[in-house]
């Protein structure tokens, strides 16, 4: 139906999920299936002297036990690769099972395959590994200190890469002539993704055909196939089918190629039976790629009027024990490039060191680099307001890139295509009743209220819609970042769409159907969306980085262009009119200016398939594929405002209000967009107030269970007040920008700014997340409070 | 999450449960399973046998008894939270039970299991101390009773012997002239108490006849701040009196600490929450 874009069509994927009929990896059972349990290192760093498997192998019900040596002695590749390279980067090998050394608690050393999971788990305890514990280092700054334990000989000082962007000299000059400078050392806390469904897979190798079918919790089945074919398995791509069934959330953690799916595949290839491996919750927490974990020194320089002259940042970014799939890109091209925020900053310089630590690898997690950048910029802006005496609103306004200055070239490589930053901030100020909030705060402070009120604001930018393939290729990506879309019109006029993006909760099946229904003026129910299966879908790059609508949706849109162009040819032929005179409108082809002459969509489609009378040289059928390569990134932005209240006696924070004004361009389905904003906010607020992956110095994950790691729950959160401004993306056919990450990008800074604001009477200028009650209590009572 | 192998027995009576415990070394009683099964799944506990007492109906329910109110060991948190008898006569217990976990946990978890497990962060132990409850146990040598204040012996350890079954908890009715309060500072992840404060204040006109204050979460075993209560008895129990009593008499040794909250901070929380719980209990007694 035309006009269906922009309406809140109910998510068609929900009914099955809500009644328990969604089929996730663990719901698949194959004949003769076996179960794998991976034996993992309990140490953060240790030499492996020996691995004895005899007792485990003899345990009744055990089929096989394999070690890292068995992998080395096989003909598979046996390593997981990094998909993004930087100049001078050290990429030590990451074997799927360790042979000599384990480098984090959770590193795999052996795998037990048995008839059921209980047996496999029991036998895993019988594998005898003789470890010689080594000194470990888990803190990113400790890892680069003199004398720190070293993870890899080829990476001295634990440095994987030393990257920089921007003009160091111009930035130094800006600081030299500044009237005000502010600096801060800050941390961006390490997070564990916590998708509701833990990772898992089911590998089935057919030794007669040599084909591998792999069900796996992935956000990008083709990327998995590519990496497994090239590096971990060495099977030809045409002999591999990778299926992402229902995937219960990912937040980035299911982008990456982990050892585990290669181990399960290896086992299946060895024993000739299907092998299922499903992580327990603790195991997924221990081994999923974690997020963030930066230590930064950040400085800002301003002139006397509060206009920013320069920004300088040096960041140590933890990589964990090995370089995960996109790990090197996250603290560099997805971070350094965002340090201009919404501001006109003439000179910026950023240096990022990628650092190995004895922890789970760190990689993209909802927002990936952009929340870290926003945190740095928005903290500095608030601190600069304090230093210059400007209000936090005024300093932002003075430095915003103005509406008339787009396209705007930043000092850190990006060209912002469009924006209206004042517009979004104005709306957020209005919606929150900002002036009244400040008045209330003043009143309460004067009255000596023991409940400390704080107001936080954050104006954020993100770059999503990854990505122009030429650009990312030049920056080190080992893949293109276009997307595929195939539109198959059936003879009776209904449509099946195949998309290379791979939903795991986002609602593609609904929104992409809306895109098709809108263009063809057919009912949404006439459209089926297929994704997540390399056996069915053309090569595509998957879902992450808020790219699906902007890139995947655009691919479908351009495939629809081709479908309409071809059907118009057929219609013109049927109508005996010139093609140029035929227009497609309201589900029919009309001859311009001759209202009586038209052909319905259904008739034209049928004619394409009957092929009884097609224009000269035109092939029968109606099916088109497009590989859409975006021209630029997209640049969603917005301003968020929140209100907190702190119990000054305990330091407990209550988040009372959260106002989010986002500009994500055109909106296909407002309800889904709101849902994405809400989820992102919950995650970002979680980072600000509760979430923290903590390792002991010797490499134990201390926050490995949900008893210790606080994931936000509904009752911890206020009712979010959301609104939008709409500045369409100028360079993609749908005018959409992406919304999956916005909430998690803006909110850590918003909440932190509010808490620091509440504590400003106590002289607090900055505080690292998570803003736990104890930390706040200490800040208040530091001086006898 | 796959526990190690174990044998399973379903006991039809307390006597049978005791006999089974006596016969099987390394056996554990299974009640609601909401503390035991999670640690078995993590293989932090690998009992050789489980003795399921879930079908011993006599262990369920709330009734009046000569010493006050008797609560069967198998009574769930949900039943306790909803009990009209308790809401009327011992609201401290029903209020605290309503603070435990989430609805699923309250529907399965039992009072017996909660205190037998003796997790320092559980909500009920301090409540039972503040109330002066008594714990009933049955073993091969017969039944016995201990005061709640003697029941908890160390982190996750109690008076209960390996072959004993906890059968009931007796709590006194709170006097008409008294008020009570349970305040909990929750751990953001687990929802357990970082500091839980249970207070009962009995008023005699404008002065305090008696006050009782106890804490969960702060120390390995629940802490009964007897000296604070003693200091308040006979006072006007004003805000100032409460603050002074706590400042002078709350002595917490060896507080627990973890990545969420240090010992020093927990002690501070105990002061704040203890004060607030006493104030609320006092106000409720007056109203
Ligand atoms: C998600 C979650 C959140 C929770 N949150 C809280 C909370 O906020 N506050 C809180 O207080 N608790 C909380 N709990 C714990 C909950 O209250 C448990 O139910 C309770 O601690 C144990 O009761 P149970 O009946 O489940 O005991 P079980 O798990 O069956 O047993 C626990 C232990 O006690 C022993 N045992 C049980 N009954 C007897 C008996 N009659 N005689 C002798 N030994 C016995 C068992 O052998 C075992 O060692 C939570 C639990 C979960 C899973």
Short mmCIF file of C-alpha atoms in Angstrom, two decimals, chain B residues 13 100 131 136 149 158 195 219 263:
data_model
loop_
_atom_site.label_atom_id
_atom_site.label_comp_id
_atom_site.label_asym_id
_atom_site.label_seq_id
_atom_site.Cartn_x
_atom_site.Cartn_y
_atom_site.Cartn_z
CA UNK B 13 7.32 -37.38 55.72
CA UNK B 100 12.67 -10.99 47.77
CA UNK B 131 11.78 -10.32 65.76
CA UNK B 136 12.44 -25.63 64.72
CA UNK B 149 20.29 -15.33 67.08
CA UNK B 158 24.03 -22.72 60.41
CA UNK B 195 22.34 -3.74 53.26
CA UNK B 219 28.45 -9.15 57.65
CA UNK B 263 33.04 -3.02 53.70
#
